[in-house]
PDB file with one MODEL, atoms N, CA, C and O in Angstrom:
MODEL        1
ATOM      1  N   UNK A   1      33.326 106.462 130.478  1.00  0.00           N
ATOM      2  CA  UNK A   1      32.480 107.062 129.258  1.00  0.00           C
ATOM      3  C   UNK A   1      33.562 107.092 128.343  1.00  0.00           C
ATOM      4  O   UNK A   1      34.744 107.153 128.681  1.00  0.00           O
ATOM      5  N   UNK A   2      33.173 107.052 127.274  1.00  0.00           N
ATOM      6  CA  UNK A   2      34.105 107.154 125.882  1.00  0.00           C
ATOM      7  C   UNK A   2      33.383 108.099 124.994  1.00  0.00           C
ATOM      8  O   UNK A   2      32.166 107.949 124.888  1.00  0.00           O
ATOM      9  N   UNK A   3      34.010 109.113 124.302  1.00  0.00           N
ATOM     10  CA  UNK A   3      32.996 109.957 123.383  1.00  0.00           C
ATOM     11  C   UNK A   3      33.866 110.432 122.597  1.00  0.00           C
ATOM     12  O   UNK A   3      34.966 110.845 122.965  1.00  0.00           O
ATOM     13  N   UNK A   4      33.411 110.416 121.318  1.00  0.00           N
ATOM     14  CA  UNK A   4      34.128 110.991 119.957  1.00  0.00           C
ATOM     15  C   UNK A   4      34.000 112.534 120.144  1.00  0.00           C
ATOM     16  O   UNK A   4      32.955 112.996 120.601  1.00  0.00           O
ATOM     17  N   UNK A   5      34.836 113.178 119.868  1.00  0.00           N
ATOM     18  CA  UNK A   5      34.498 115.038 119.862  1.00  0.00           C
ATOM     19  C   UNK A   5      35.109 115.339 118.825  1.00  0.00           C
ATOM     20  O   UNK A   5      35.793 114.556 118.167  1.00  0.00           O
ATOM     21  N   UNK A   6      34.922 116.490 118.585  1.00  0.00           N
ATOM     22  CA  UNK A   6      35.495 117.526 117.732  1.00  0.00           C
ATOM     23  C   UNK A   6      36.359 118.760 118.523  1.00  0.00           C
ATOM     24  O   UNK A   6      35.933 119.338 119.523  1.00  0.00           O
ATOM     25  N   UNK A   7      37.501 119.008 117.948  1.00  0.00           N
ATOM     26  CA  UNK A   7      38.019 120.300 118.518  1.00  0.00           C
ATOM     27  C   UNK A   7      37.591 121.303 118.386  1.00  0.00           C
ATOM     28  O   UNK A   7      37.267 121.522 117.218  1.00  0.00           O
ATOM     29  N   UNK A   8      37.402 122.134 119.098  1.00  0.00           N
ATOM     30  CA  UNK A   8      37.124 123.460 119.048  1.00  0.00           C
ATOM     31  C   UNK A   8      38.115 124.614 119.566  1.00  0.00           C
ATOM     32  O   UNK A   8      38.047 125.033 120.722  1.00  0.00           O
ATOM     33  N   UNK A   9      38.926 125.037 118.741  1.00  0.00           N
ATOM     34  CA  UNK A   9      39.962 125.909 119.107  1.00  0.00           C
ATOM     35  C   UNK A   9      41.305 124.922 119.197  1.00  0.00           C
ATOM     36  O   UNK A   9      41.354 123.963 118.426  1.00  0.00           O
ATOM     37  N   UNK A  10      42.205 125.115 119.976  1.00  0.00           N
ATOM     38  CA  UNK A  10      43.507 124.305 120.177  1.00  0.00           C
ATOM     39  C   UNK A  10      43.380 123.334 121.587  1.00  0.00           C
ATOM     40  O   UNK A  10      42.923 123.721 122.663  1.00  0.00           O
ATOM     41  N   UNK A  11      43.850 122.129 121.319  1.00  0.00           N
ATOM     42  CA  UNK A  11      43.598 121.115 122.556  1.00  0.00           C
ATOM     43  C   UNK A  11      44.935 120.225 122.110  1.00  0.00           C
ATOM     44  O   UNK A  11      45.319 120.027 120.958  1.00  0.00           O
ATOM     45  N   UNK A  12      45.470 119.798 123.212  1.00  0.00           N
ATOM     46  CA  UNK A  12      46.790 118.785 123.213  1.00  0.00           C
ATOM     47  C   UNK A  12      46.334 117.280 123.399  1.00  0.00           C
ATOM     48  O   UNK A  12      45.524 116.884 124.236  1.00  0.00           O
ATOM     49  N   UNK A  13      46.854 116.689 122.672  1.00  0.00           N
ATOM     50  CA  UNK A  13      46.779 114.868 122.844  1.00  0.00           C
ATOM     51  C   UNK A  13      47.267 114.641 124.404  1.00  0.00           C
ATOM     52  O   UNK A  13      48.007 115.431 124.990  1.00  0.00           O
ATOM     53  N   UNK A  14      46.932 113.883 124.767  1.00  0.00           N
ATOM     54  CA  UNK A  14      47.624 112.875 126.148  1.00  0.00           C
ATOM     55  C   UNK A  14      48.265 112.129 125.632  1.00  0.00           C
ATOM     56  O   UNK A  14      49.247 111.883 126.332  1.00  0.00           O
ATOM     57  N   UNK A  15      48.258 111.539 124.646  1.00  0.00           N
ATOM     58  CA  UNK A  15      49.283 110.392 124.254  1.00  0.00           C
ATOM     59  C   UNK A  15      50.397 110.913 123.652  1.00  0.00           C
ATOM     60  O   UNK A  15      51.449 110.696 124.252  1.00  0.00           O
ATOM     61  N   UNK A  16      50.472 111.626 122.493  1.00  0.00           N
ATOM     62  CA  UNK A  16      51.764 112.394 121.829  1.00  0.00           C
ATOM     63  C   UNK A  16      52.072 113.827 122.137  1.00  0.00           C
ATOM     64  O   UNK A  16      53.105 114.308 121.672  1.00  0.00           O
ATOM     65  N   UNK A  17      51.264 114.566 122.888  1.00  0.00           N
ATOM     66  CA  UNK A  17      51.266 115.807 123.389  1.00  0.00           C
ATOM     67  C   UNK A  17      51.288 116.657 122.102  1.00  0.00           C
ATOM     68  O   UNK A  17      51.701 117.817 122.115  1.00  0.00           O
ATOM     69  N   UNK A  18      50.776 115.970 120.852  1.00  0.00           N
ATOM     70  CA  UNK A  18      50.739 117.100 119.742  1.00  0.00           C
ATOM     71  C   UNK A  18      49.510 118.008 119.765  1.00  0.00           C
ATOM     72  O   UNK A  18      48.442 117.592 120.215  1.00  0.00           O
ATOM     73  N   UNK A  19      49.668 119.359 119.239  1.00  0.00           N
ATOM     74  CA  UNK A  19      48.454 120.356 119.612  1.00  0.00           C
ATOM     75  C   UNK A  19      47.280 119.824 118.332  1.00  0.00           C
ATOM     76  O   UNK A  19      47.609 119.907 117.149  1.00  0.00           O
ATOM     77  N   UNK A  20      46.097 119.360 118.689  1.00  0.00           N
ATOM     78  CA  UNK A  20      45.293 119.196 117.722  1.00  0.00           C
ATOM     79  C   UNK A  20      44.751 120.363 117.346  1.00  0.00           C
ATOM     80  O   UNK A  20      44.629 121.294 118.142  1.00  0.00           O
ATOM     81  N   UNK A  21      44.299 120.442 115.858  1.00  0.00           N
ATOM     82  CA  UNK A  21      43.611 121.833 115.412  1.00  0.00           C
ATOM     83  C   UNK A  21      41.937 121.826 115.261  1.00  0.00           C
ATOM     84  O   UNK A  21      41.190 120.848 115.216  1.00  0.00           O
ATOM     85  N   UNK A  22      41.683 122.919 115.212  1.00  0.00           N
ATOM     86  CA  UNK A  22      39.998 123.230 115.101  1.00  0.00           C
ATOM     87  C   UNK A  22      39.829 122.162 114.174  1.00  0.00           C
ATOM     88  O   UNK A  22      40.677 121.784 113.365  1.00  0.00           O
ATOM     89  N   UNK A  23      38.438 121.596 114.374  1.00  0.00           N
ATOM     90  CA  UNK A  23      37.790 120.752 113.397  1.00  0.00           C
ATOM     91  C   UNK A  23      38.305 119.269 113.346  1.00  0.00           C
ATOM     92  O   UNK A  23      37.729 118.407 112.681  1.00  0.00           O
ATOM     93  N   UNK A  24      39.525 119.013 114.158  1.00  0.00           N
ATOM     94  CA  UNK A  24      39.928 117.547 114.046  1.00  0.00           C
ATOM     95  C   UNK A  24      39.226 116.744 115.025  1.00  0.00           C
ATOM     96  O   UNK A  24      38.848 117.241 116.086  1.00  0.00           O
ATOM     97  N   UNK A  25      39.014 115.427 114.703  1.00  0.00           N
ATOM     98  CA  UNK A  25      38.381 114.508 115.719  1.00  0.00           C
ATOM     99  C   UNK A  25      39.689 114.004 116.939  1.00  0.00           C
ATOM    100  O   UNK A  25      40.920 114.015 116.911  1.00  0.00           O
ATOM    101  N   UNK A  26      38.767 113.634 117.838  1.00  0.00           N
ATOM    102  CA  UNK A  26      39.354 113.230 118.722  1.00  0.00           C
ATOM    103  C   UNK A  26      38.776 112.190 119.817  1.00  0.00           C
ATOM    104  O   UNK A  26      37.558 112.300 119.955  1.00  0.00           O
ATOM    105  N   UNK A  27      39.342 111.277 120.567  1.00  0.00           N
ATOM    106  CA  UNK A  27      38.557 110.649 121.711  1.00  0.00           C
ATOM    107  C   UNK A  27      38.693 111.015 122.838  1.00  0.00           C
ATOM    108  O   UNK A  27      39.867 111.156 123.180  1.00  0.00           O
ATOM    109  N   UNK A  28      37.707 111.299 123.804  1.00  0.00           N
ATOM    110  CA  UNK A  28      37.407 111.576 125.327  1.00  0.00           C
ATOM    111  C   UNK A  28      37.392 110.386 126.374  1.00  0.00           C
ATOM    112  O   UNK A  28      36.357 109.721 126.398  1.00  0.00           O
ATOM    113  N   UNK A  29      38.291 110.077 127.139  1.00  0.00           N
ATOM    114  CA  UNK A  29      38.150 108.969 127.615  1.00  0.00           C
ATOM    115  C   UNK A  29      37.859 109.211 129.072  1.00  0.00           C
ATOM    116  O   UNK A  29      38.892 109.519 129.667  1.00  0.00           O
ATOM    117  N   UNK A  30      36.605 109.166 129.977  1.00  0.00           N
ATOM    118  CA  UNK A  30      36.537 109.665 131.542  1.00  0.00           C
ATOM    119  C   UNK A  30      36.472 108.470 132.187  1.00  0.00           C
ATOM    120  O   UNK A  30      35.784 107.485 131.917  1.00  0.00           O
ATOM    121  N   UNK A  31      37.474 108.697 133.312  1.00  0.00           N
ATOM    122  CA  UNK A  31      37.654 107.404 134.198  1.00  0.00           C
ATOM    123  C   UNK A  31      38.134 107.996 135.520  1.00  0.00           C
ATOM    124  O   UNK A  31      39.230 108.539 135.653  1.00  0.00           O
ATOM    125  N   UNK A  32      36.982 107.808 136.745  1.00  0.00           N
ATOM    126  CA  UNK A  32      37.099 108.189 137.936  1.00  0.00           C
ATOM    127  C   UNK A  32      37.538 109.599 137.746  1.00  0.00           C
ATOM    128  O   UNK A  32      38.624 109.818 138.283  1.00  0.00           O
ATOM    129  N   UNK A  33      36.932 110.756 137.054  1.00  0.00           N
ATOM    130  CA  UNK A  33      36.756 112.161 137.083  1.00  0.00           C
ATOM    131  C   UNK A  33      38.102 112.597 136.798  1.00  0.00           C
ATOM    132  O   UNK A  33      38.535 113.666 137.227  1.00  0.00           O
ATOM    133  N   UNK A  34      39.059 111.471 135.791  1.00  0.00           N
ATOM    134  CA  UNK A  34      40.023 111.823 134.965  1.00  0.00           C
ATOM    135  C   UNK A  34      39.856 111.972 133.797  1.00  0.00           C
ATOM    136  O   UNK A  34      39.161 111.067 133.334  1.00  0.00           O
ATOM    137  N   UNK A  35      40.289 112.980 132.802  1.00  0.00           N
ATOM    138  CA  UNK A  35      40.220 112.958 131.644  1.00  0.00           C
ATOM    139  C   UNK A  35      41.059 112.663 130.578  1.00  0.00           C
ATOM    140  O   UNK A  35      41.993 113.463 130.606  1.00  0.00           O
ATOM    141  N   UNK A  36      41.164 111.858 129.618  1.00  0.00           N
ATOM    142  CA  UNK A  36      42.284 111.631 128.744  1.00  0.00           C
ATOM    143  C   UNK A  36      41.766 111.766 127.507  1.00  0.00           C
ATOM    144  O   UNK A  36      40.806 111.088 127.140  1.00  0.00           O
ATOM    145  N   UNK A  37      42.539 112.938 126.511  1.00  0.00           N
ATOM    146  CA  UNK A  37      42.165 113.212 125.617  1.00  0.00           C
ATOM    147  C   UNK A  37      43.002 112.627 124.270  1.00  0.00           C
ATOM    148  O   UNK A  37      44.159 113.037 124.175  1.00  0.00           O
ATOM    149  N   UNK A  38      42.608 111.874 123.412  1.00  0.00           N
ATOM    150  CA  UNK A  38      43.487 111.394 122.322  1.00  0.00           C
ATOM    151  C   UNK A  38      43.272 111.522 120.585  1.00  0.00           C
ATOM    152  O   UNK A  38      42.274 111.199 119.941  1.00  0.00           O
ATOM    153  N   UNK A  39      44.466 112.062 120.120  1.00  0.00           N
ATOM    154  CA  UNK A  39      44.443 112.309 118.691  1.00  0.00           C
ATOM    155  C   UNK A  39      43.635 110.794 117.941  1.00  0.00           C
ATOM    156  O   UNK A  39      43.241 109.850 118.626  1.00  0.00           O
ATOM    157  N   UNK A  40      43.539 110.856 116.614  1.00  0.00           N
ATOM    158  CA  UNK A  40      43.083 110.107 116.205  1.00  0.00           C
ATOM    159  C   UNK A  40      44.177 108.828 115.870  1.00  0.00           C
ATOM    160  O   UNK A  40      43.894 107.640 115.715  1.00  0.00           O
ATOM    161  N   UNK A  41      45.425 109.435 115.817  1.00  0.00           N
ATOM    162  CA  UNK A  41      46.642 108.467 115.556  1.00  0.00           C
ATOM    163  C   UNK A  41      46.618 107.661 116.616  1.00  0.00           C
ATOM    164  O   UNK A  41      46.532 106.437 116.517  1.00  0.00           O
ATOM    165  N   UNK A  42      46.708 108.418 117.927  1.00  0.00           N
ATOM    166  CA  UNK A  42      46.911 107.262 119.315  1.00  0.00           C
ATOM    167  C   UNK A  42      45.705 106.637 119.659  1.00  0.00           C
ATOM    168  O   UNK A  42      45.701 105.704 120.462  1.00  0.00           O
ATOM    169  N   UNK A  43      44.655 107.066 119.120  1.00  0.00           N
ATOM    170  CA  UNK A  43      43.422 106.051 119.476  1.00  0.00           C
ATOM    171  C   UNK A  43      43.376 104.943 118.616  1.00  0.00           C
ATOM    172  O   UNK A  43      42.821 103.907 118.982  1.00  0.00           O
ATOM    173  N   UNK A  44      43.939 105.056 117.425  1.00  0.00           N
ATOM    174  CA  UNK A  44      43.861 103.997 116.562  1.00  0.00           C
ATOM    175  C   UNK A  44      45.250 102.797 117.095  1.00  0.00           C
ATOM    176  O   UNK A  44      45.241 101.588 117.327  1.00  0.00           O
ATOM    177  N   UNK A  45      46.178 103.693 117.122  1.00  0.00           N
ATOM    178  CA  UNK A  45      47.320 102.829 117.916  1.00  0.00           C
ATOM    179  C   UNK A  45      47.053 102.064 119.013  1.00  0.00           C
ATOM    180  O   UNK A  45      47.367 100.874 119.029  1.00  0.00           O
ATOM    181  N   UNK A  46      46.265 102.844 120.353  1.00  0.00           N
ATOM    182  CA  UNK A  46      45.998 102.306 121.309  1.00  0.00           C
ATOM    183  C   UNK A  46      44.929 101.025 121.248  1.00  0.00           C
ATOM    184  O   UNK A  46      44.946 100.134 122.096  1.00  0.00           O
ATOM    185  N   UNK A  47      44.048 101.056 120.188  1.00  0.00           N
ATOM    186  CA  UNK A  47      43.291 100.030 119.886  1.00  0.00           C
ATOM    187  C   UNK A  47      41.681 100.495 120.305  1.00  0.00           C
ATOM    188  O   UNK A  47      40.726  99.720 120.356  1.00  0.00           O
ATOM    189  N   UNK A  48      41.657 101.539 120.506  1.00  0.00           N
ATOM    190  CA  UNK A  48      40.205 102.354 120.918  1.00  0.00           C
ATOM    191  C   UNK A  48      39.352 102.874 119.623  1.00  0.00           C
ATOM    192  O   UNK A  48      38.156 103.164 119.585  1.00  0.00           O
ATOM    193  N   UNK A  49      40.205 102.901 118.698  1.00  0.00           N
ATOM    194  CA  UNK A  49      39.376 103.452 117.285  1.00  0.00           C
ATOM    195  C   UNK A  49      39.947 102.683 116.007  1.00  0.00           C
ATOM    196  O   UNK A  49      41.117 102.308 115.921  1.00  0.00           O
ATOM    197  N   UNK A  50      39.082 102.517 115.133  1.00  0.00           N
ATOM    198  CA  UNK A  50      39.138 101.846 113.973  1.00  0.00           C
ATOM    199  C   UNK A  50      38.272 101.869 112.800  1.00  0.00           C
ATOM    200  O   UNK A  50      37.067 102.025 113.000  1.00  0.00           O
ATOM    201  N   UNK A  51      38.757 101.721 111.450  1.00  0.00           N
ATOM    202  CA  UNK A  51      37.987 101.926 110.292  1.00  0.00           C
ATOM    203  C   UNK A  51      37.259 101.053 109.944  1.00  0.00           C
ATOM    204  O   UNK A  51      37.844 100.032 109.581  1.00  0.00           O
ATOM    205  N   UNK A  52      35.988 101.034 109.900  1.00  0.00           N
ATOM    206  CA  UNK A  52      35.167 100.131 109.257  1.00  0.00           C
ATOM    207  C   UNK A  52      34.433 100.632 108.014  1.00  0.00           C
ATOM    208  O   UNK A  52      34.054 101.792 107.858  1.00  0.00           O
ATOM    209  N   UNK A  53      34.270  99.594 107.116  1.00  0.00           N
ATOM    210  CA  UNK A  53      33.302  99.763 105.432  1.00  0.00           C
ATOM    211  C   UNK A  53      32.034  99.717 105.847  1.00  0.00           C
ATOM    212  O   UNK A  53      31.447  98.740 106.311  1.00  0.00           O
ATOM    213  N   UNK A  54      31.674 100.666 105.692  1.00  0.00           N
ATOM    214  CA  UNK A  54      29.969 100.426 105.772  1.00  0.00           C
ATOM    215  C   UNK A  54      29.474 101.606 104.665  1.00  0.00           C
ATOM    216  O   UNK A  54      29.686 102.817 104.608  1.00  0.00           O
ATOM    217  N   UNK A  55      28.778 100.749 103.888  1.00  0.00           N
ATOM    218  CA  UNK A  55      27.996 101.188 102.661  1.00  0.00           C
ATOM    219  C   UNK A  55      28.896 101.886 101.259  1.00  0.00           C
ATOM    220  O   UNK A  55      28.652 102.875 100.567  1.00  0.00           O
ATOM    221  N   UNK A  56      29.770 101.100 101.229  1.00  0.00           N
ATOM    222  CA  UNK A  56      31.113 101.063 100.336  1.00  0.00           C
ATOM    223  C   UNK A  56      31.962 102.368 100.798  1.00  0.00           C
ATOM    224  O   UNK A  56      32.753 102.718  99.922  1.00  0.00           O
ATOM    225  N   UNK A  57      31.982 103.103 101.871  1.00  0.00           N
ATOM    226  CA  UNK A  57      32.951 104.028 102.637  1.00  0.00           C
ATOM    227  C   UNK A  57      33.673 103.374 103.564  1.00  0.00           C
ATOM    228  O   UNK A  57      33.412 102.317 104.137  1.00  0.00           O
ATOM    229  N   UNK A  58      34.654 104.128 103.673  1.00  0.00           N
ATOM    230  CA  UNK A  58      35.764 103.638 105.151  1.00  0.00           C
ATOM    231  C   UNK A  58      35.547 104.860 105.853  1.00  0.00           C
ATOM    232  O   UNK A  58      35.767 106.014 105.488  1.00  0.00           O
ATOM    233  N   UNK A  59      34.867 104.219 107.405  1.00  0.00           N
ATOM    234  CA  UNK A  59      34.425 105.443 108.182  1.00  0.00           C
ATOM    235  C   UNK A  59      35.323 104.926 109.711  1.00  0.00           C
ATOM    236  O   UNK A  59      35.553 103.786 110.113  1.00  0.00           O
ATOM    237  N   UNK A  60      35.641 106.090 110.237  1.00  0.00           N
ATOM    238  CA  UNK A  60      36.238 105.917 111.586  1.00  0.00           C
ATOM    239  C   UNK A  60      35.331 105.877 112.620  1.00  0.00           C
ATOM    240  O   UNK A  60      34.287 106.518 112.738  1.00  0.00           O
ATOM    241  N   UNK A  61      35.837 105.041 113.379  1.00  0.00           N
ATOM    242  CA  UNK A  61      34.684 104.725 114.298  1.00  0.00           C
ATOM    243  C   UNK A  61      35.452 104.830 116.220  1.00  0.00           C
ATOM    244  O   UNK A  61      36.477 104.266 116.604  1.00  0.00           O
ATOM    245  N   UNK A  62      34.824 105.432 116.781  1.00  0.00           N
ATOM    246  CA  UNK A  62      35.764 105.042 118.133  1.00  0.00           C
ATOM    247  C   UNK A  62      34.713 103.775 119.176  1.00  0.00           C
ATOM    248  O   UNK A  62      35.076 103.146 120.170  1.00  0.00           O
ATOM    249  N   UNK A  63      33.546 103.761 118.566  1.00  0.00           N
ATOM    250  CA  UNK A  63      32.742 102.906 119.270  1.00  0.00           C
ATOM    251  C   UNK A  63      32.709 101.414 118.725  1.00  0.00           C
ATOM    252  O   UNK A  63      32.258 101.254 117.591  1.00  0.00           O
ATOM    253  N   UNK A  64      33.093 100.454 119.347  1.00  0.00           N
ATOM    254  CA  UNK A  64      33.419  99.259 118.745  1.00  0.00           C
ATOM    255  C   UNK A  64      32.097  98.164 119.535  1.00  0.00           C
ATOM    256  O   UNK A  64      32.037  96.967 119.253  1.00  0.00           O
TER     257      UNK A  64
ENDMDL
END
């Protein structure tokens, strides 16, 4: 299961080990009770996120 989430507090990215700050978006991937949290940069690099143009605006989406 994948979920797009927003950081509440401080959270570490499992891809680059960078500390994500309050209010930042991240991707949560749950597979067999293992949770992987990826910052936007890592999710884009892994191909799990992309920017789409919708109604004239550039929007980030984790759901393809």
